[in-house]
Amino acid sequence: MMPSSSSPSTAPPDYQLKIKQVFAEMGKVVVGQQYMIGRLLIGLFTGGHILLEGVPGLAKTLTISTLSKVLHLHFQRVQFTPDLLPSDLVGTMIYNQNQSVFEVKKGPIFANLVLADEVNRSPAKVQSALLEAMQEKQVTIGETTYPLDLPFLVLATQNPVEQEGTYPLPEAQVDRFMMKVFVDYLKKADELEVMRRMANMSYVGEVSPILTKEDIFGIRQQINQVQISETLEKYIIELVFATRRPADYDLPEFQQYVQFGVSPRASISLHRAAKAVAYFDERDYVLPEDIKDVASDVLNHRILLTYEAEADGIRTQDLIEAILRKVPIS
């Protein structure tokens, strides 16, 4: 019997399987940082920039660089230093003597995945240049504005230990990060595995590319179709407002400690991140637990506390935990 001349219908790609493969490939190099990897993937699939904070040696840079190898994306790493110039990041105009014209030399920001290593080590001018790229997805060189290739994602790291030679990030820029993830020490068993791997001087961690641009946009489309009820949408708004006026939510003891609550970007980020968590759980609907799961990472860097809070040892995490306990789902 002759085969049909019509082309067979192609089955839709199994994105859930590919996400599991990403975690498996990352595990070949990075040990015990599943939480951090999950947060990076949430940012990737929802278009949100991620800020990682933790002491040196916790594989923050290694995790991001390994993730870039698992993706078919253009990756650039920028080591932020106090003498870094905006032109070192975005590019500049150079003079071509042969043709007697100025030409644009694009900087490392023109990539899909940009690792801003120790982002708090650069001065304000560099931060403002990065800010335009993060928010507008474009870069201005001279008098010309150049759009960045999508997807565009900034994954930044900062070291909370060293203060010398660092600059506090402007609140406007910190707010552009979808999540600020605190990276903690490994468990004993995981650190034992890391020690064994890295003590072997012939060890080479190789990973295979899994996701393409088309896969990333396909996953984004499926996450966008995850359903969230009106009740949970209102719950997100209540959480956001509770950071601004704790006394209205039966938390008067925190009112004197809050200088500014979170911005409207927090509610957008909570909405998107909760959908992504539900999608990773292979559900097409959001549960309250999904919102609570990402609440700390989405809110912690957007709450500005007063000097009294610092003097009394009050942390943003304390306020977030109190809000999650008090605010009901009506």
Coordinates of C-alpha atoms in Angstrom, one line a residue:
M1 CA 0.0 0.0 0.0
M2 CA 1.4 3.4 -1.0
P3 CA 1.9 5.9 1.8
S4 CA -0.3 9.0 1.8
S5 CA 1.0 12.0 -0.1
S6 CA -0.3 14.3 2.6
S7 CA 2.2 15.3 5.3
P8 CA 1.5 13.9 8.7
S9 CA 0.2 16.3 11.4
T10 CA 3.0 17.3 13.8
A11 CA 2.2 16.7 17.5
P12 CA 2.6 19.8 19.7
P13 CA 5.9 19.8 21.6
D14 CA 5.9 18.4 25.1
Y15 CA 7.1 21.4 27.0
Q16 CA 6.7 19.8 30.4
L17 CA 9.1 17.1 29.4
K18 CA 11.6 19.6 28.2
I19 CA 11.4 21.6 31.5
K20 CA 12.2 18.3 33.3
Q21 CA 15.1 17.8 30.9
V22 CA 16.4 21.3 31.7
F23 CA 16.5 20.5 35.5
A24 CA 18.2 17.2 34.7
E25 CA 20.9 18.9 32.5
M26 CA 21.4 21.6 35.1
G27 CA 21.9 18.9 37.8
K28 CA 24.9 17.6 35.9
V29 CA 26.8 20.7 36.9
V30 CA 24.9 22.5 39.7
V31 CA 24.2 20.5 42.8
G32 CA 21.4 21.3 45.3
Q33 CA 20.2 24.6 43.9
Q34 CA 16.9 23.4 42.5
Y35 CA 15.1 26.4 44.1
M36 CA 17.4 28.9 42.4
I37 CA 17.1 27.2 39.0
G38 CA 13.3 27.2 39.3
R39 CA 13.2 30.9 40.0
L40 CA 15.5 31.6 37.0
L41 CA 13.2 29.6 34.8
I42 CA 10.2 31.5 36.1
G43 CA 11.9 34.7 35.1
L44 CA 12.8 33.2 31.7
F45 CA 9.3 32.0 30.9
T46 CA 7.5 35.2 32.1
G47 CA 9.9 37.8 30.9
G48 CA 11.1 38.9 34.3
H49 CA 14.6 39.9 35.4
I50 CA 16.0 38.1 38.4
L51 CA 18.4 39.3 41.1
L52 CA 20.4 36.7 43.0
E53 CA 21.9 37.6 46.4
G54 CA 24.2 35.4 48.4
V55 CA 27.7 35.0 49.8
P56 CA 30.5 34.0 47.5
G57 CA 30.9 30.4 46.4
L58 CA 27.2 29.4 46.2
A59 CA 27.3 28.8 42.4
K60 CA 25.2 31.8 41.4
T61 CA 27.4 32.7 38.4
L62 CA 27.9 29.0 37.6
T63 CA 24.1 28.4 37.6
I64 CA 23.4 31.2 35.2
S65 CA 26.2 30.4 32.8
T66 CA 25.1 26.7 32.8
L67 CA 21.5 27.7 32.1
S68 CA 22.8 29.7 29.1
K69 CA 24.3 26.5 27.7
V70 CA 21.0 24.6 28.1
L71 CA 19.3 27.3 26.0
H72 CA 19.8 28.1 22.4
L73 CA 20.2 31.8 23.3
H74 CA 23.0 34.4 22.8
F75 CA 24.6 34.7 26.2
Q76 CA 27.0 37.5 27.5
R77 CA 28.6 37.9 30.9
V78 CA 29.5 41.4 32.2
Q79 CA 31.7 41.7 35.3
F80 CA 30.6 44.9 36.9
T81 CA 33.4 47.0 38.4
P82 CA 33.7 50.5 39.8
D83 CA 35.5 51.7 36.7
L84 CA 33.0 50.2 34.2
L85 CA 31.6 52.8 31.8
P86 CA 28.1 52.9 30.1
S87 CA 29.8 52.4 26.7
D88 CA 31.4 49.2 28.0
L89 CA 27.9 47.9 28.5
V90 CA 25.8 49.2 25.7
G91 CA 28.5 50.0 23.1
T92 CA 29.7 53.2 21.5
M93 CA 30.4 55.0 18.2
I94 CA 33.8 54.4 16.6
Y95 CA 35.4 56.3 13.7
N96 CA 36.2 54.3 10.6
Q97 CA 39.2 56.0 9.0
N98 CA 39.0 54.0 5.8
Q99 CA 35.4 55.1 5.1
S100 CA 35.5 58.4 7.1
V101 CA 32.3 57.5 8.9
F102 CA 31.3 56.7 12.4
E103 CA 30.1 53.2 13.0
V104 CA 28.3 51.6 15.9
K105 CA 30.1 49.0 18.0
K106 CA 27.5 47.2 20.0
G107 CA 28.2 46.2 23.6
P108 CA 27.5 42.9 25.5
I109 CA 24.0 44.1 26.4
F110 CA 23.0 43.0 22.9
A111 CA 22.3 39.4 23.9
N112 CA 19.3 37.3 24.9
L113 CA 20.7 36.4 28.3
V114 CA 22.9 38.9 30.1
L115 CA 24.7 37.9 33.3
A116 CA 25.3 41.1 35.3
D117 CA 27.9 39.7 37.8
E118 CA 28.2 41.7 41.0
V119 CA 25.8 44.3 39.7
N120 CA 26.2 46.5 42.7
R121 CA 29.8 47.3 42.0
S122 CA 29.2 49.8 39.2
P123 CA 28.3 53.5 39.6
A124 CA 25.1 55.3 38.8
K125 CA 25.7 56.0 35.1
V126 CA 26.2 52.3 34.3
Q127 CA 23.0 51.5 36.3
S128 CA 21.0 54.0 34.3
A129 CA 22.2 52.5 31.0
L130 CA 21.2 49.0 32.3
L131 CA 17.9 50.4 33.5
E132 CA 16.8 51.5 30.0
A133 CA 17.6 48.0 28.6
M134 CA 15.8 46.2 31.4
Q135 CA 12.6 48.3 31.1
E136 CA 12.4 49.4 27.5
K137 CA 14.1 46.5 25.9
Q138 CA 16.1 49.0 23.9
V139 CA 19.5 50.8 24.0
T140 CA 20.4 54.3 22.8
I141 CA 23.8 54.9 21.3
G142 CA 24.5 58.4 20.2
E143 CA 21.2 59.6 18.7
T144 CA 19.9 56.2 17.6
T145 CA 17.8 53.7 19.5
Y146 CA 18.3 50.0 18.9
P147 CA 15.8 47.4 19.9
L148 CA 17.1 44.4 21.8
D149 CA 16.6 40.8 20.5
L150 CA 13.8 39.0 22.4
P151 CA 13.7 37.2 24.7
F152 CA 15.9 39.6 26.7
L153 CA 16.7 38.8 30.3
V154 CA 19.0 40.3 32.9
L155 CA 20.2 37.8 35.5
A156 CA 22.1 39.7 38.1
T157 CA 24.1 38.7 41.2
Q158 CA 25.3 40.7 44.2
N159 CA 27.3 39.9 47.2
P160 CA 25.8 41.1 50.5
V161 CA 29.0 40.6 52.5
E162 CA 31.4 43.1 51.0
Q163 CA 30.5 46.8 51.3
E164 CA 33.7 48.4 50.2
G165 CA 33.7 49.4 46.5
T166 CA 29.9 48.7 46.1
Y167 CA 27.0 51.0 45.3
P168 CA 23.5 50.5 46.6
L169 CA 21.2 49.8 43.7
P170 CA 18.7 52.6 43.0
E171 CA 15.1 51.7 44.2
A172 CA 13.8 52.3 40.6
Q173 CA 16.2 49.7 39.3
V174 CA 15.6 47.2 42.0
D175 CA 11.9 47.4 41.3
R176 CA 12.6 46.3 37.7
F177 CA 13.7 42.9 38.9
M178 CA 10.7 40.5 39.0
M179 CA 12.2 38.6 42.0
K180 CA 15.1 38.9 44.4
V181 CA 16.2 35.5 45.4
F182 CA 18.3 34.9 48.5
V183 CA 20.7 32.0 47.8
D184 CA 21.5 30.0 51.0
Y185 CA 24.2 27.5 51.9
L186 CA 23.9 23.9 50.6
K187 CA 22.8 21.0 52.7
K188 CA 25.5 18.7 54.0
A189 CA 24.9 15.9 51.5
D190 CA 24.9 18.4 48.6
E191 CA 28.1 20.1 49.7
L192 CA 29.7 16.7 50.0
E193 CA 28.7 16.0 46.4
V194 CA 30.1 19.3 45.3
M195 CA 33.4 18.7 47.1
R196 CA 33.8 15.3 45.5
R197 CA 33.1 16.6 42.0
M198 CA 35.3 19.6 42.1
A199 CA 38.1 17.8 43.9
N200 CA 38.3 15.6 40.8
M201 CA 40.6 17.7 38.6
S202 CA 39.6 15.8 35.5
Y203 CA 35.9 16.6 36.0
V204 CA 34.2 18.5 33.2
G205 CA 30.6 19.3 33.5
E206 CA 29.0 19.1 30.0
V207 CA 25.4 19.9 29.3
S208 CA 23.3 19.7 26.1
P209 CA 21.1 22.4 24.7
I210 CA 17.4 21.7 25.3
L211 CA 15.2 24.8 24.7
T212 CA 15.1 27.0 21.7
K213 CA 13.6 30.5 21.3
E214 CA 10.5 28.9 19.9
D215 CA 10.2 26.7 22.9
I216 CA 10.5 29.6 25.3
F217 CA 7.8 31.6 23.5
G218 CA 5.6 28.5 23.3
I219 CA 5.9 27.9 27.1
R220 CA 5.2 31.6 27.7
Q221 CA 2.0 31.2 25.7
Q222 CA 0.9 28.2 27.7
I223 CA 1.6 29.9 31.0
N224 CA -0.4 32.9 29.8
Q225 CA -3.4 30.5 29.4
V226 CA -3.2 29.3 33.0
Q227 CA -6.4 30.4 34.7
I228 CA -6.5 32.4 37.9
S229 CA -9.8 33.2 39.6
E230 CA -11.1 36.6 40.4
T231 CA -10.9 35.8 44.1
L232 CA -7.2 35.1 43.9
E233 CA -6.6 38.2 41.8
K234 CA -8.2 40.2 44.6
Y235 CA -6.1 38.3 47.1
I236 CA -2.9 39.5 45.3
I237 CA -4.2 43.1 45.5
E238 CA -4.9 42.7 49.2
L239 CA -1.3 41.4 49.8
V240 CA 0.1 44.4 47.9
F241 CA -2.0 46.9 49.8
A242 CA -1.1 45.3 53.1
T243 CA 2.6 46.2 52.5
R244 CA 1.6 49.9 52.1
R245 CA -0.8 50.2 55.0
P246 CA -0.2 47.3 57.5
A247 CA -2.4 49.0 60.1
D248 CA -5.5 48.5 57.9
Y249 CA -4.8 44.7 58.0
D250 CA -4.6 44.3 61.7
L251 CA -0.8 44.8 61.7
P252 CA -0.4 48.2 63.5
E253 CA 2.9 47.1 65.0
F254 CA 4.5 47.3 61.5
Q255 CA 3.0 50.7 60.5
Q256 CA 5.9 52.7 61.9
Y257 CA 8.5 50.5 60.2
V258 CA 7.2 50.8 56.6
Q259 CA 8.5 53.8 54.6
F260 CA 7.2 52.6 51.2
G261 CA 5.2 49.6 50.3
V262 CA 5.5 47.7 47.0
S263 CA 4.8 49.2 43.6
P264 CA 2.1 48.0 41.1
R265 CA 4.9 46.0 39.4
A266 CA 4.6 43.7 42.4
S267 CA 1.0 42.7 41.7
I268 CA 1.9 42.1 38.0
S269 CA 4.9 39.9 39.0
L270 CA 2.9 38.0 41.6
H271 CA 0.2 37.3 39.0
R272 CA 2.7 36.0 36.4
A273 CA 4.9 34.1 38.8
A274 CA 2.0 32.3 40.4
K275 CA 0.8 31.2 36.9
A276 CA 4.3 29.9 36.2
V277 CA 4.4 27.9 39.5
A278 CA 1.0 26.3 38.6
Y279 CA 2.3 25.5 35.1
F280 CA 5.5 23.8 36.6
D281 CA 3.1 21.7 38.7
E282 CA 1.3 20.7 35.5
R283 CA -1.9 22.5 36.4
D284 CA -3.9 25.0 34.3
Y285 CA -5.2 26.9 37.3
V286 CA -3.6 28.8 40.1
L287 CA -4.0 27.8 43.8
P288 CA -3.5 30.2 46.8
E289 CA -0.3 28.2 47.6
D290 CA 1.2 29.3 44.3
I291 CA 0.9 32.9 45.2
K292 CA 2.3 32.3 48.7
D293 CA 5.1 30.3 47.2
V294 CA 6.5 33.3 45.3
A295 CA 5.3 36.1 47.6
S296 CA 8.6 36.5 49.5
D297 CA 10.8 36.6 46.4
V298 CA 8.5 39.1 44.6
L299 CA 7.9 41.4 47.6
N300 CA 11.1 41.4 49.6
H301 CA 13.2 43.9 47.6
R302 CA 10.3 46.3 46.9
I303 CA 9.5 47.1 50.6
L304 CA 11.4 50.0 51.9
L305 CA 11.7 50.0 55.7
T306 CA 12.5 52.9 58.0
Y307 CA 15.6 53.5 60.1
E308 CA 13.5 52.5 63.2
A309 CA 13.0 49.0 61.6
E310 CA 16.7 48.5 61.2
A311 CA 17.3 49.7 64.8
D312 CA 14.7 47.3 66.1
G313 CA 15.9 44.4 64.0
I314 CA 12.8 44.2 61.9
R315 CA 13.3 42.6 58.4
T316 CA 11.1 42.8 55.3
Q317 CA 10.7 39.0 55.6
D318 CA 9.1 39.5 59.0
L319 CA 6.5 41.8 57.5
I320 CA 5.8 39.5 54.5
E321 CA 5.3 36.5 56.8
A322 CA 2.9 38.5 59.0
I323 CA 0.9 39.7 56.0
L324 CA 0.6 36.1 54.6
R325 CA -0.8 35.0 58.0
K326 CA -3.2 37.9 58.4
V327 CA -4.6 38.7 55.0
P328 CA -7.6 36.3 54.3
I329 CA -8.7 34.9 51.0
S330 CA -12.3 36.2 50.8

